[in-house]
mmCIF file of C-alpha atoms and ligand atoms in Angstrom:
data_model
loop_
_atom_site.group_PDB
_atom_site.id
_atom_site.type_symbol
_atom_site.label_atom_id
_atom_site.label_comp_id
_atom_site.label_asym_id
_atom_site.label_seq_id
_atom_site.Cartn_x
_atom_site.Cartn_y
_atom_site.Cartn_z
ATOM 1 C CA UNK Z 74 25.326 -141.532 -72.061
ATOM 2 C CA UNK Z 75 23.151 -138.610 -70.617
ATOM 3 C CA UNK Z 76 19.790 -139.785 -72.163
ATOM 4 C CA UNK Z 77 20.526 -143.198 -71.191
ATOM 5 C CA UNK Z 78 21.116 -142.378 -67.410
ATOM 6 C CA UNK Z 79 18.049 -140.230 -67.701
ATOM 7 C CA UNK Z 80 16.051 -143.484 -68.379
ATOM 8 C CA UNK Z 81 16.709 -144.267 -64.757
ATOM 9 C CA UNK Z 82 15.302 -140.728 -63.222
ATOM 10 C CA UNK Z 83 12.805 -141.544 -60.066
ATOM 11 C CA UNK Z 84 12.676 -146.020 -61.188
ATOM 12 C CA UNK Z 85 13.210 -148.358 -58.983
ATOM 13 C CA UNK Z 86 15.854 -150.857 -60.214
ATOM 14 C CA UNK Z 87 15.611 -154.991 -58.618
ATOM 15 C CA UNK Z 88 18.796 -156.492 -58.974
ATOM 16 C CA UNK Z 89 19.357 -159.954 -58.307
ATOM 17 C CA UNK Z 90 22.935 -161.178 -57.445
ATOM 18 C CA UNK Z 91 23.462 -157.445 -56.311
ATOM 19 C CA UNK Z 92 26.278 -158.160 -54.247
ATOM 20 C CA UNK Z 93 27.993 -159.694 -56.854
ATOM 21 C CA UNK Z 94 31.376 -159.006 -58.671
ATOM 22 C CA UNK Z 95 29.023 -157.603 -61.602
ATOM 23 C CA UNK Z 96 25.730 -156.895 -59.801
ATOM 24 C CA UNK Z 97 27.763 -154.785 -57.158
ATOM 25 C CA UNK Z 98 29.490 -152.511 -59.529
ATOM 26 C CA UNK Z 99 25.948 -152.040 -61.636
ATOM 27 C CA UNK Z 100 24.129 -151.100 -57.781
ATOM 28 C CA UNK Z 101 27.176 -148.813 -57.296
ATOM 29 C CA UNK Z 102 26.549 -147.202 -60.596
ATOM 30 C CA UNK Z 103 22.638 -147.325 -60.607
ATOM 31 C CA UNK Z 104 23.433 -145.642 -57.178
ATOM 32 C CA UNK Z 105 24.860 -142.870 -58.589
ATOM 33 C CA UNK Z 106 21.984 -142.074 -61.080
ATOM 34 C CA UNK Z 107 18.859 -140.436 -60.180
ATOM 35 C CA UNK Z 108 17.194 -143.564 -59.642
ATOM 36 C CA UNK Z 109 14.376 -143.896 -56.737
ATOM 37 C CA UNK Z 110 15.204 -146.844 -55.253
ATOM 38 C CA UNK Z 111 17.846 -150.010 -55.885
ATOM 39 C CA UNK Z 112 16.737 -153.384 -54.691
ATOM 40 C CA UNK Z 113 18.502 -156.008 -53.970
ATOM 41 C CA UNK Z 114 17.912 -159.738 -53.668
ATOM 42 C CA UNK Z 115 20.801 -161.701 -52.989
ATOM 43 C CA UNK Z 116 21.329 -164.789 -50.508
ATOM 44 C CA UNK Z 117 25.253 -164.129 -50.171
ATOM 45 C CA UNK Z 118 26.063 -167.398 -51.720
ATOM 46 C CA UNK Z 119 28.940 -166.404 -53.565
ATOM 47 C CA UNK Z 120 29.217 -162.862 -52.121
ATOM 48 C CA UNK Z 121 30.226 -161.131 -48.684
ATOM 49 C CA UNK Z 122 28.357 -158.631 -46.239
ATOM 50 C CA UNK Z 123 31.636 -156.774 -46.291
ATOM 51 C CA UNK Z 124 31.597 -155.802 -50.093
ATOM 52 C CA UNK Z 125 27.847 -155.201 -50.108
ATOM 53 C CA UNK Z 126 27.235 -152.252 -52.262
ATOM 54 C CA UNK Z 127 26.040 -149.340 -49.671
ATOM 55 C CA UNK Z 128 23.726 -146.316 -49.846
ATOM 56 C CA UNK Z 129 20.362 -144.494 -48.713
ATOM 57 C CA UNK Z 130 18.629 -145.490 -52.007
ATOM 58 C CA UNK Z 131 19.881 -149.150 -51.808
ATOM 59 C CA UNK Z 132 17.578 -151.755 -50.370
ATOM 60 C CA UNK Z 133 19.339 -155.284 -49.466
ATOM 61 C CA UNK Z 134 17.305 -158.521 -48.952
ATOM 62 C CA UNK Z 135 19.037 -161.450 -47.712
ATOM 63 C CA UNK Z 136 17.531 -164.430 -49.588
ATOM 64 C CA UNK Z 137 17.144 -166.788 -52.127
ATOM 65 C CA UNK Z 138 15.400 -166.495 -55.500
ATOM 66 C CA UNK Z 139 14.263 -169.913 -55.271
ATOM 67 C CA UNK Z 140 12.373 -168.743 -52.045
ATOM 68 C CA UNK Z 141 8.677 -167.001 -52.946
ATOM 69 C CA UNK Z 142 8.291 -164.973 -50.032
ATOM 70 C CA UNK Z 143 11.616 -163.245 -50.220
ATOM 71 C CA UNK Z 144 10.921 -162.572 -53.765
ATOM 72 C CA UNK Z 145 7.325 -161.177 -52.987
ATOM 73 C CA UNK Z 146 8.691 -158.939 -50.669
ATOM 74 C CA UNK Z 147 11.472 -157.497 -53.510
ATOM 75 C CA UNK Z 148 8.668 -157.303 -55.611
ATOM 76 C CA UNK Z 149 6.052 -155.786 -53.774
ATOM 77 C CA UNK Z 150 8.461 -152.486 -54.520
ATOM 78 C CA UNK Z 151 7.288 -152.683 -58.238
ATOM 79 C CA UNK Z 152 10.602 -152.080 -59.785
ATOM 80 C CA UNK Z 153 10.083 -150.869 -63.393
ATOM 81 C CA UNK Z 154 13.735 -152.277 -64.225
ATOM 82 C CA UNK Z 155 14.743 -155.706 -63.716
ATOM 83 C CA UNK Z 156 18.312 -156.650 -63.929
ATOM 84 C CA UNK Z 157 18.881 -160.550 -63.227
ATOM 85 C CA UNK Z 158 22.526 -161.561 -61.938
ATOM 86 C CA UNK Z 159 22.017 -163.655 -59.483
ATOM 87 C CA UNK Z 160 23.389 -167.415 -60.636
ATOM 88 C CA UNK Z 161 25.166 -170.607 -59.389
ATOM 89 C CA UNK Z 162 28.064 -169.389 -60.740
ATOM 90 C CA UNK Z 163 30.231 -171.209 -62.443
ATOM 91 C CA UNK Z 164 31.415 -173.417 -64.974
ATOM 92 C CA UNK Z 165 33.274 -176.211 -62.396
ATOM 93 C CA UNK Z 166 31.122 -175.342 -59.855
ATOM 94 C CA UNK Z 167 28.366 -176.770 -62.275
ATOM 95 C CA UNK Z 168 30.201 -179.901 -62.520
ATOM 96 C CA UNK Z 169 30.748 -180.464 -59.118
ATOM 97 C CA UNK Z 170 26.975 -179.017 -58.081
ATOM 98 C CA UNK Z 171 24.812 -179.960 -61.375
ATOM 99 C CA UNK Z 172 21.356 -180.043 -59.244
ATOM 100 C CA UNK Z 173 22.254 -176.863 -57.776
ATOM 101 C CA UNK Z 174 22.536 -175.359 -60.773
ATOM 102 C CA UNK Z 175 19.474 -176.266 -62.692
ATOM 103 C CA UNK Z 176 18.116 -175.269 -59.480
ATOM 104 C CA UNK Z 177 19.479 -171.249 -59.442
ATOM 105 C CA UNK Z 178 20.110 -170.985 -62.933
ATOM 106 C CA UNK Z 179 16.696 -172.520 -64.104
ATOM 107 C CA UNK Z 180 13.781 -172.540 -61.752
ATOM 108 C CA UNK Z 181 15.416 -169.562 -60.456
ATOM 109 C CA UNK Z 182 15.241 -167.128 -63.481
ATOM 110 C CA UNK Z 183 11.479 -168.882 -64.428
ATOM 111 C CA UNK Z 184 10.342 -167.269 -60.669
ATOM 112 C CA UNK Z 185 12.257 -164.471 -61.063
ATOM 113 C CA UNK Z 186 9.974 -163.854 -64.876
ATOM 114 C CA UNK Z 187 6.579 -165.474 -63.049
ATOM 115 C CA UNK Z 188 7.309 -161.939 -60.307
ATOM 116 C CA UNK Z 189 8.303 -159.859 -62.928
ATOM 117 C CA UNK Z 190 5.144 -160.372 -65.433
ATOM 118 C CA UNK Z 191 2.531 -160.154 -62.388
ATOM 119 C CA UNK Z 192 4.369 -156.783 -61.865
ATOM 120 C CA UNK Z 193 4.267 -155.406 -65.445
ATOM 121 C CA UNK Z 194 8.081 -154.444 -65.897
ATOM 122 C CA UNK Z 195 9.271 -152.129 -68.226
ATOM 123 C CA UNK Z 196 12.416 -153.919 -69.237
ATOM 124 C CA UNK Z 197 14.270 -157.459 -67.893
ATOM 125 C CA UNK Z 198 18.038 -158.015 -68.811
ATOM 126 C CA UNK Z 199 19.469 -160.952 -68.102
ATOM 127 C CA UNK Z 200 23.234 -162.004 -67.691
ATOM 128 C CA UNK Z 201 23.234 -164.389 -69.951
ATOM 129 C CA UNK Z 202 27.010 -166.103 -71.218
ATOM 130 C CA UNK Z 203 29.652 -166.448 -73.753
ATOM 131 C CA UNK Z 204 30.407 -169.513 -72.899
ATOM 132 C CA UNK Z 205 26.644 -170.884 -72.791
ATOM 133 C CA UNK Z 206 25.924 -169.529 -76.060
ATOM 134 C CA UNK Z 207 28.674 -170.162 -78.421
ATOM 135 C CA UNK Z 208 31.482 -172.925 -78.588
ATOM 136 C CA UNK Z 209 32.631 -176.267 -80.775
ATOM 137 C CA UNK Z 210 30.904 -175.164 -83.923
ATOM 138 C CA UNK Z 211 30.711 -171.506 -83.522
ATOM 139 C CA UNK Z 212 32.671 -169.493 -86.096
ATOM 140 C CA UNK Z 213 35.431 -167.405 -84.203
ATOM 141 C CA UNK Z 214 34.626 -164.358 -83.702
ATOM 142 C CA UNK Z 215 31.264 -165.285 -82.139
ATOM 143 C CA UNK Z 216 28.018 -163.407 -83.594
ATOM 144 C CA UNK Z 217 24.658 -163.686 -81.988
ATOM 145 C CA UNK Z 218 23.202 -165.628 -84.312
ATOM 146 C CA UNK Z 219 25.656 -168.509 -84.483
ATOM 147 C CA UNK Z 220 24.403 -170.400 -81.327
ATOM 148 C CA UNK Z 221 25.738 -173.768 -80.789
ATOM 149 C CA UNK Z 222 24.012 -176.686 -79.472
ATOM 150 C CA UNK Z 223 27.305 -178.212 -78.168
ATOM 151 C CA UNK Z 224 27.996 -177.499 -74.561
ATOM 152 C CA UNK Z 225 30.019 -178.361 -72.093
ATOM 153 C CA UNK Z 226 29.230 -178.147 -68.558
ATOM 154 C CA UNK Z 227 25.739 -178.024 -66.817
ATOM 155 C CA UNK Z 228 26.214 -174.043 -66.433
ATOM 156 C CA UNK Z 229 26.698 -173.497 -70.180
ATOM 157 C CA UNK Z 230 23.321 -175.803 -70.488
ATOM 158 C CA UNK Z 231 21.397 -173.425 -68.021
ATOM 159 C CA UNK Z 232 22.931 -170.064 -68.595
ATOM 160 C CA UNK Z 233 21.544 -170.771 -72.460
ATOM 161 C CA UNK Z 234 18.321 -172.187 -70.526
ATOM 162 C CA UNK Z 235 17.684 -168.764 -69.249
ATOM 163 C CA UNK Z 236 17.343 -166.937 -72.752
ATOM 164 C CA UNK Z 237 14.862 -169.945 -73.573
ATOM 165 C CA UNK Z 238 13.275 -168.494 -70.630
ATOM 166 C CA UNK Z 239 13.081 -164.835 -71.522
ATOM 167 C CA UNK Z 240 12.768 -165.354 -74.998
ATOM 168 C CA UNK Z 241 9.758 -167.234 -74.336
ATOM 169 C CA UNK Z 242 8.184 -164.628 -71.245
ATOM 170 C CA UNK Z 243 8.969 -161.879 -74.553
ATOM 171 C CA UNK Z 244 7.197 -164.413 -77.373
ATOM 172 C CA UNK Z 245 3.929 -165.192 -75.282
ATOM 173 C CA UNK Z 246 3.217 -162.023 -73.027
ATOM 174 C CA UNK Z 247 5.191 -159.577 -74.785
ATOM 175 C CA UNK Z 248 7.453 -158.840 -71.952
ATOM 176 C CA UNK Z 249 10.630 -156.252 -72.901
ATOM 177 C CA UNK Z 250 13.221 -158.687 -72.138
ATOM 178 C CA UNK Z 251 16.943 -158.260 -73.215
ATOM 179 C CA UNK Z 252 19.795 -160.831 -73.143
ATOM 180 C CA UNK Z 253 23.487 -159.920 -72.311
ATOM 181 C CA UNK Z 254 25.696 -161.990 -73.002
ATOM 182 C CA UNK Z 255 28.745 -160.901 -70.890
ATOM 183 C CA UNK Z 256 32.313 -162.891 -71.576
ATOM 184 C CA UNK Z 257 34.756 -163.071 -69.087
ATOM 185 C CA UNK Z 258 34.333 -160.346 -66.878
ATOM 186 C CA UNK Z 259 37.058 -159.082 -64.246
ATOM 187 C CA UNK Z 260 37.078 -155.980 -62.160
ATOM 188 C CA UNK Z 261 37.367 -154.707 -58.749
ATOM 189 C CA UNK Z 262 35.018 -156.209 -56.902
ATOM 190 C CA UNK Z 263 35.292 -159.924 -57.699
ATOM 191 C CA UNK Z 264 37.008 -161.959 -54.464
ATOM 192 C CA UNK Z 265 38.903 -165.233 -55.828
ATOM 193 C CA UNK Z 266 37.888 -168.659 -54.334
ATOM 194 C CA UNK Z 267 37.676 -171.733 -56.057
ATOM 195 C CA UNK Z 268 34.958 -171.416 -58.736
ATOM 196 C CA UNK Z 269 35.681 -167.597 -59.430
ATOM 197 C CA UNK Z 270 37.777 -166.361 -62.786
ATOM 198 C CA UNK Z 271 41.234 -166.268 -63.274
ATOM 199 C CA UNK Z 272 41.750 -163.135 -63.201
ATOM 200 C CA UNK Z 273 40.684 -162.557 -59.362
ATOM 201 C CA UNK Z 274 42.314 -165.748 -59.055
ATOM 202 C CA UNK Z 275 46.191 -165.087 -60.352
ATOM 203 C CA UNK Z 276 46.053 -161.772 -58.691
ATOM 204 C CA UNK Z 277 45.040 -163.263 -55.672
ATOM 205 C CA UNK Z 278 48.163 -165.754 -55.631
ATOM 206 C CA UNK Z 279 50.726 -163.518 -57.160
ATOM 207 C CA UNK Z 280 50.082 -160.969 -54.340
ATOM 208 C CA UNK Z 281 50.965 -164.129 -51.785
ATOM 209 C CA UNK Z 282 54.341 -164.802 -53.921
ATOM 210 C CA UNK Z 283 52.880 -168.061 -55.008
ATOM 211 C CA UNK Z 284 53.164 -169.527 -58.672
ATOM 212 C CA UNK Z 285 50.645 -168.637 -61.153
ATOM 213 C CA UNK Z 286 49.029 -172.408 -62.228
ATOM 214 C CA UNK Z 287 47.681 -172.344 -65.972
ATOM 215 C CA UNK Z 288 45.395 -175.136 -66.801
ATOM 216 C CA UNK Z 289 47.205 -175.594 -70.645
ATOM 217 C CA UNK Z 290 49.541 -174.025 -72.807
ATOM 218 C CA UNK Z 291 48.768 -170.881 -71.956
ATOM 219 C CA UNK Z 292 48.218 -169.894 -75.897
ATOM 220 C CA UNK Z 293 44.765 -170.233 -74.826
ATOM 221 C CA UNK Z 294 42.429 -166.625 -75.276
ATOM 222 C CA UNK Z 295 39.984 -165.084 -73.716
ATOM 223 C CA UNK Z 296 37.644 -161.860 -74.499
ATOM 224 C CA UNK Z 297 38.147 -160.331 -70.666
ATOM 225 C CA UNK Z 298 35.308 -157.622 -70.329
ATOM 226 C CA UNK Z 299 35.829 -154.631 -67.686
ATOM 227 C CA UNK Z 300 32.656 -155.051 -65.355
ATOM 228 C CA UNK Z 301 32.675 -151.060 -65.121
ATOM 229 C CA UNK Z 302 31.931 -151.195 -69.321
ATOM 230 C CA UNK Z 303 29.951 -154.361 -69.202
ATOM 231 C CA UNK Z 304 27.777 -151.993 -66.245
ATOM 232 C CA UNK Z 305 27.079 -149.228 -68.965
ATOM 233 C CA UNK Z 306 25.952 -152.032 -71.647
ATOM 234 C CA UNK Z 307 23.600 -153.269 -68.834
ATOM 235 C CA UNK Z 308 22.141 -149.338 -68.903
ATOM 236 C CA UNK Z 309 21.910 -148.879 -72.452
ATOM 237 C CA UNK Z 310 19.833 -152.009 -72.759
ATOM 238 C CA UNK Z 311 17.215 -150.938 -70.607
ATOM 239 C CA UNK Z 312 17.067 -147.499 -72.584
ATOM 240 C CA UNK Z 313 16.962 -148.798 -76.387
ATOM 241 C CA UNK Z 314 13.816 -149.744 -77.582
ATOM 242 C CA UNK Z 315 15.563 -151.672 -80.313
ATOM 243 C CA UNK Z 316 17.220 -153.995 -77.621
ATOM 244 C CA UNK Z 317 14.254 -155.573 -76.640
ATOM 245 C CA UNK Z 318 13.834 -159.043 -77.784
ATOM 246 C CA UNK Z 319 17.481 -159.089 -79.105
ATOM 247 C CA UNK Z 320 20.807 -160.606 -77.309
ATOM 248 C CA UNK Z 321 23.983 -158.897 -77.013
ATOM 249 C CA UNK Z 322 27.533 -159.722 -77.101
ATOM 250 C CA UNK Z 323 28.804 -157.853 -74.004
ATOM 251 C CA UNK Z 324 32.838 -158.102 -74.420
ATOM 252 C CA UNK Z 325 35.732 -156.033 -75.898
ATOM 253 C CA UNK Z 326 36.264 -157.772 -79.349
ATOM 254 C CA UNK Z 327 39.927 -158.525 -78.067
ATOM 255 C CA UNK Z 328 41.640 -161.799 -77.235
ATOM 256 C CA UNK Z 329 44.184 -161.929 -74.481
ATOM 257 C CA UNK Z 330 46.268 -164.793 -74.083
ATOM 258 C CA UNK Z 331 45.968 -166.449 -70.565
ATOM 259 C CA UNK Z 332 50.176 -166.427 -70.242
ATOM 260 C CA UNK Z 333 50.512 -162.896 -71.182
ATOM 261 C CA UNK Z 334 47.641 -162.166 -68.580
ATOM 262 C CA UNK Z 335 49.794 -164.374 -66.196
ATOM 263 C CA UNK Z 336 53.076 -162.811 -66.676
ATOM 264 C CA UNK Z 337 50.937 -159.082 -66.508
ATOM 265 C CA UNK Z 338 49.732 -160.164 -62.949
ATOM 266 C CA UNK Z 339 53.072 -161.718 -61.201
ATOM 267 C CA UNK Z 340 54.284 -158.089 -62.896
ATOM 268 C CA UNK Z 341 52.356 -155.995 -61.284
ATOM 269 C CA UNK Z 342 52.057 -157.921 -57.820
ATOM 270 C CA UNK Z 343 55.682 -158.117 -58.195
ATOM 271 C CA UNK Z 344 56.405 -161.928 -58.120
ATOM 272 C CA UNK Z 345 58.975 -163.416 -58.929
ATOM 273 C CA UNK Z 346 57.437 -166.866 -58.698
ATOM 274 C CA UNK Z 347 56.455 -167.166 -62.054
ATOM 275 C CA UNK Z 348 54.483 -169.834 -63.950
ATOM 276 C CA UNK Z 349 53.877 -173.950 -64.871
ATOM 277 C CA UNK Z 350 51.559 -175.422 -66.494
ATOM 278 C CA UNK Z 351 48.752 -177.736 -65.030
ATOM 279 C CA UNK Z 352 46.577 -179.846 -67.467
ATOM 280 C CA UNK Z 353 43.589 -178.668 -68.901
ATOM 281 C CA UNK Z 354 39.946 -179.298 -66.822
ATOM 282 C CA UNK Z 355 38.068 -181.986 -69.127
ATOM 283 C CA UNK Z 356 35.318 -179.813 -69.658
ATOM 284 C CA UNK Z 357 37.234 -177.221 -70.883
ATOM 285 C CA UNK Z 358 37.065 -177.521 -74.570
ATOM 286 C CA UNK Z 359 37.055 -173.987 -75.958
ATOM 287 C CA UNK Z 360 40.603 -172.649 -75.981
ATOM 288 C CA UNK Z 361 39.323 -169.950 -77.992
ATOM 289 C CA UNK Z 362 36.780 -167.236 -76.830
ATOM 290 C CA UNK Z 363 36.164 -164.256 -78.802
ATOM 291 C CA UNK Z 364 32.967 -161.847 -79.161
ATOM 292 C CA UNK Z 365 32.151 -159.314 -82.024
ATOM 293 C CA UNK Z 366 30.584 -156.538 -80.673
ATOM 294 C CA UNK Z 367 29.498 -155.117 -84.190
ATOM 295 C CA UNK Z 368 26.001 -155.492 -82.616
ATOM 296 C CA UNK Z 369 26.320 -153.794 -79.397
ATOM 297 C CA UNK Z 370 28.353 -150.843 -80.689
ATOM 298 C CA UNK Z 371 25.185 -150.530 -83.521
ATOM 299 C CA UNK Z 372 22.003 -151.055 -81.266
ATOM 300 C CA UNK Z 373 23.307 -149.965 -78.172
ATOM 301 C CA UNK Z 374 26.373 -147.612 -78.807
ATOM 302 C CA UNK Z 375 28.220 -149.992 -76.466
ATOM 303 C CA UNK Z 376 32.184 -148.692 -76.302
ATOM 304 C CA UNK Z 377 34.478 -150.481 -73.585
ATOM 305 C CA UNK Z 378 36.940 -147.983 -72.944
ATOM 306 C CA UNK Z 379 38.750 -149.713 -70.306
ATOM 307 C CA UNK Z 380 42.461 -150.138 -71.106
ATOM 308 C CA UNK Z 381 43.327 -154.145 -70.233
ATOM 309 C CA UNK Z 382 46.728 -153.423 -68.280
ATOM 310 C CA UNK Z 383 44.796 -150.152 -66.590
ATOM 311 C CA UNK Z 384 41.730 -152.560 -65.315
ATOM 312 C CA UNK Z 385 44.288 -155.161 -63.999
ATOM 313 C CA UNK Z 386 46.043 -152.666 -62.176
ATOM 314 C CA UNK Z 387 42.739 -151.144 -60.743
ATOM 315 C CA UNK Z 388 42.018 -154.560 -59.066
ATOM 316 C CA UNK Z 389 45.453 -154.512 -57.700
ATOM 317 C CA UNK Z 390 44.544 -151.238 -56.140
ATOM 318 C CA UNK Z 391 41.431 -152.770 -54.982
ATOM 319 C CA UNK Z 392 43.044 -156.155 -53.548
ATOM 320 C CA UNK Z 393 45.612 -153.626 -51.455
ATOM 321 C CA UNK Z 394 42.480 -152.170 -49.989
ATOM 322 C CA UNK Z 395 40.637 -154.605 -48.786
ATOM 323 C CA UNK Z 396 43.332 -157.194 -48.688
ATOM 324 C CA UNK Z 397 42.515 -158.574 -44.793
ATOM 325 C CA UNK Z 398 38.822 -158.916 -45.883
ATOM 326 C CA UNK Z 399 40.040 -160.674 -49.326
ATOM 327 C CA UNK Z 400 42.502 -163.284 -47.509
ATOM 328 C CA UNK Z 401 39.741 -164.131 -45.091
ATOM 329 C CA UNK Z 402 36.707 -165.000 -47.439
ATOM 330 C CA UNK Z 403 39.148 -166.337 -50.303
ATOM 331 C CA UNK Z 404 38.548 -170.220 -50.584
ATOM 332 C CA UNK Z 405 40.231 -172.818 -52.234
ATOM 333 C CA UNK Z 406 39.066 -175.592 -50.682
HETATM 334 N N1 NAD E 165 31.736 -163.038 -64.318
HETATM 335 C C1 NAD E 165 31.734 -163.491 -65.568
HETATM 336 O O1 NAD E 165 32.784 -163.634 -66.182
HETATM 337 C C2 NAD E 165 30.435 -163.836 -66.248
HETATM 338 C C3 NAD E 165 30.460 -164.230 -67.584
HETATM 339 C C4 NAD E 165 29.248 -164.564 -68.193
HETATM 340 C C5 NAD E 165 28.062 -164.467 -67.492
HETATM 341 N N2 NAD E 165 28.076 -164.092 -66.195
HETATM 342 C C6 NAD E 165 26.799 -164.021 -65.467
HETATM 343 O O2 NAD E 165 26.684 -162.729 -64.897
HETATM 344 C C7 NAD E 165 26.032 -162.796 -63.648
HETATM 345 C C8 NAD E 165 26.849 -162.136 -62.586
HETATM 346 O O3 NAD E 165 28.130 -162.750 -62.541
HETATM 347 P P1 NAD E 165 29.158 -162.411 -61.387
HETATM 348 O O4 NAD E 165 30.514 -162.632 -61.908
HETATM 349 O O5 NAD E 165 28.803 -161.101 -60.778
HETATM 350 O O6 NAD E 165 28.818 -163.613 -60.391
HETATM 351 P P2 NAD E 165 28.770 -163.586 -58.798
HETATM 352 O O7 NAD E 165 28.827 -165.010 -58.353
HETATM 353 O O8 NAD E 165 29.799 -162.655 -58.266
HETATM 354 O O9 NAD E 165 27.348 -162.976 -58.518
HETATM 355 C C9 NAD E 165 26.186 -163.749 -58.450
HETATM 356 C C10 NAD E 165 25.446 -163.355 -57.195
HETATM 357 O O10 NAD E 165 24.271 -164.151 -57.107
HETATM 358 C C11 NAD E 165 24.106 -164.556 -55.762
HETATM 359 N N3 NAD E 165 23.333 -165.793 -55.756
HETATM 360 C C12 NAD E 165 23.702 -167.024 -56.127
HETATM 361 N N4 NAD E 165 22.692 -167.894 -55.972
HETATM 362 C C13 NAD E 165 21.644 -167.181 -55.492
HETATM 363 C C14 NAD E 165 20.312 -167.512 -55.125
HETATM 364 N N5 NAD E 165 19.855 -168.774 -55.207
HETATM 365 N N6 NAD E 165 19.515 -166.534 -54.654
HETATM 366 C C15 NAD E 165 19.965 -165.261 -54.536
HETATM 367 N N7 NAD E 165 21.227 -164.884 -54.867
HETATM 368 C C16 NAD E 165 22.039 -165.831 -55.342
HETATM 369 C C17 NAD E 165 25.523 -164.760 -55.224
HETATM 370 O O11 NAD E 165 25.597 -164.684 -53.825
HETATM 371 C C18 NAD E 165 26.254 -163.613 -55.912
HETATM 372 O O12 NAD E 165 26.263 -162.449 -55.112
HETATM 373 C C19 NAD E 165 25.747 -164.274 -63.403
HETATM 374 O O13 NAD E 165 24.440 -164.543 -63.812
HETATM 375 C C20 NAD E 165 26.739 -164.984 -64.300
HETATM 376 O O14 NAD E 165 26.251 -166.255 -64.693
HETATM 377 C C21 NAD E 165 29.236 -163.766 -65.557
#
């Protein structure tokens, strides 16, 4: 990894959605390097002033990427490095806020690539998805190339909008873009509320002694990615030359069922509560989600190390930390 971080020595990095659950563990890392500066543009829509990402090097603007003068003034720092987070996240939330979405998730990342061609950057990675990429059609498990045209909320639509995007800034002015496409990610970091993953989520009502609500059987999988391994994937891809142009699978290859997750979670909160079963959302219509890696581990050495039970009880750490801060801005409303 030595080379990779070296990439980094004296740049300034922009990251938008920097006080994210994934954008603020990449800041913390980037932090840590010998980067110059970190910037970060971020309107707090889905993220609190209390678990900002903090430091001499890191620069936070308070605004919207939809608004040009906030994003003139993150990009009047001429960051070399572009890493774009920052999205109406997620799936439901899409269904209940479809304008907002295109809104964020499309006009959003096309200003976000007008800024970042004017300024000549030496790489752009998007967070692209799983979930917008691959589904009903796509041969389990999921290689880059096998892209399906069948999706099923507005997110999905504009998640894969925003590789259209890059992939077009990289066809017509030959701009070093790279898509990641992270699956479910979970990690310390990520507050539950209503539209945030289940991980944050079951943790979040286990530790109040509440039962853990699946939406289906429960046999359903998922490919959970650590956000601390999905942050050194990010890295790599703005070090490999070979990455530019190309997607990525970021995930662990892995499928965990979501009742073995659930019974994991009321195990380590210690809750006795248990589980029951709710019925599945109507848009949900993948019960399966599973990544090969085989490209990320070639192009970009990518190797999640993080041990599943280990990274679930490293949130619980994190949740006992900063649990007054978590039970105030948690909302289920
Ligand atoms: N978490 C996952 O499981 C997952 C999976 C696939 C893809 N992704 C993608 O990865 C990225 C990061 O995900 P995350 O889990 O950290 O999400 P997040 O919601 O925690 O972070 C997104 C950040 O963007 C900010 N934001 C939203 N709208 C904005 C706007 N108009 N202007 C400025 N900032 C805005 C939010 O306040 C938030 O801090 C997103 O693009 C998401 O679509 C996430």
């Amino acid at each position: 990894m030595e080379e990779i971080y070296e990439t980094f020595k004296g740049k300034t990095v922009l990251v938008t959605g920097g006080a994210g659950a994934i954008g603020g563990t990449l800041v913390r890392k980037l932090n840590e390097l010998k980067t110059k500066k970190i910037i970060i543009i971020d309107n707090l829509s889905s993220s609190y002033e209390w678990n900002l990402p903090k430091g001499p090097k890191i620069q936070f603007i308070l605004g919207d990427i939809l608004d040009e003068e906030k994003l003139r003034w993150a990009f009047k720092h001429k960051p070399q490095i572009v890493y774009h987070l920052a999205a109406h996240f997620a799936n439901q939330n899409s269904v209940d806020n479809p304008e907002t979405d295109l809104m964020v998730n499309g006009m959003g990342i096309l200003k976000v690539l007008e800024h970042a061609h004017l300024v000549g950057v030496e790489r752009f990675v998007y967070s692209s998805s799983g979930c917008g990429i691959y589904g009903a059609g796509s041969k389990i498990p999921f290689e880059e190339h096998d892209v399906s045209m069948k999706l099923c909320t507005p997110y999905q639509v504009t998640k894969m909008l925003g590789e259209l995007y890059t992939n077009y800034f990289h066809s017509l002015y030959d701009m070093p873009v790279v898509n990641a496409r992270f699956f479910n990610s979970y990690g310390p970091g990520e507050v539950p509320g209503k539209y945030r993953n289940v991980i944050p989520n079951f943790m979040f009502w286990a530790m109040n002694k509440r039962v853990l609500p699946i939406t289906g059987t429960g046999d359903e999988t998922r490919d959970f990615a650590y956000a601390g391994d999905l942050v050194e994937g990010l890295l790599a891809m703005a070090y490999y030359p070979k990455a530019i142009g190309e997607a990525f699978n970021l995930a662990t290859g892995k499928e965990i069922r979501i009742s073995d997750l659930a019974n994991w979670i009321n195990e380590i909160a210690g809750n006795s509560a248990g589980i029951r079963h709710v019925e599945r959302r109507d848009w949900d219509k993948k019960p399966r989600l599973l990544a090969s890696i085989d490209k990320a581990k070639r192009v970009l050495k990518y190797k999640p190390s993080m041990d599943f039970r280990k990274g679930l009880l490293n949130i619980h750490e994190w949740f006992e930390a900063n649990w007054e801060n978590i039970q105030a801005s948690a909302e289920f409303g």
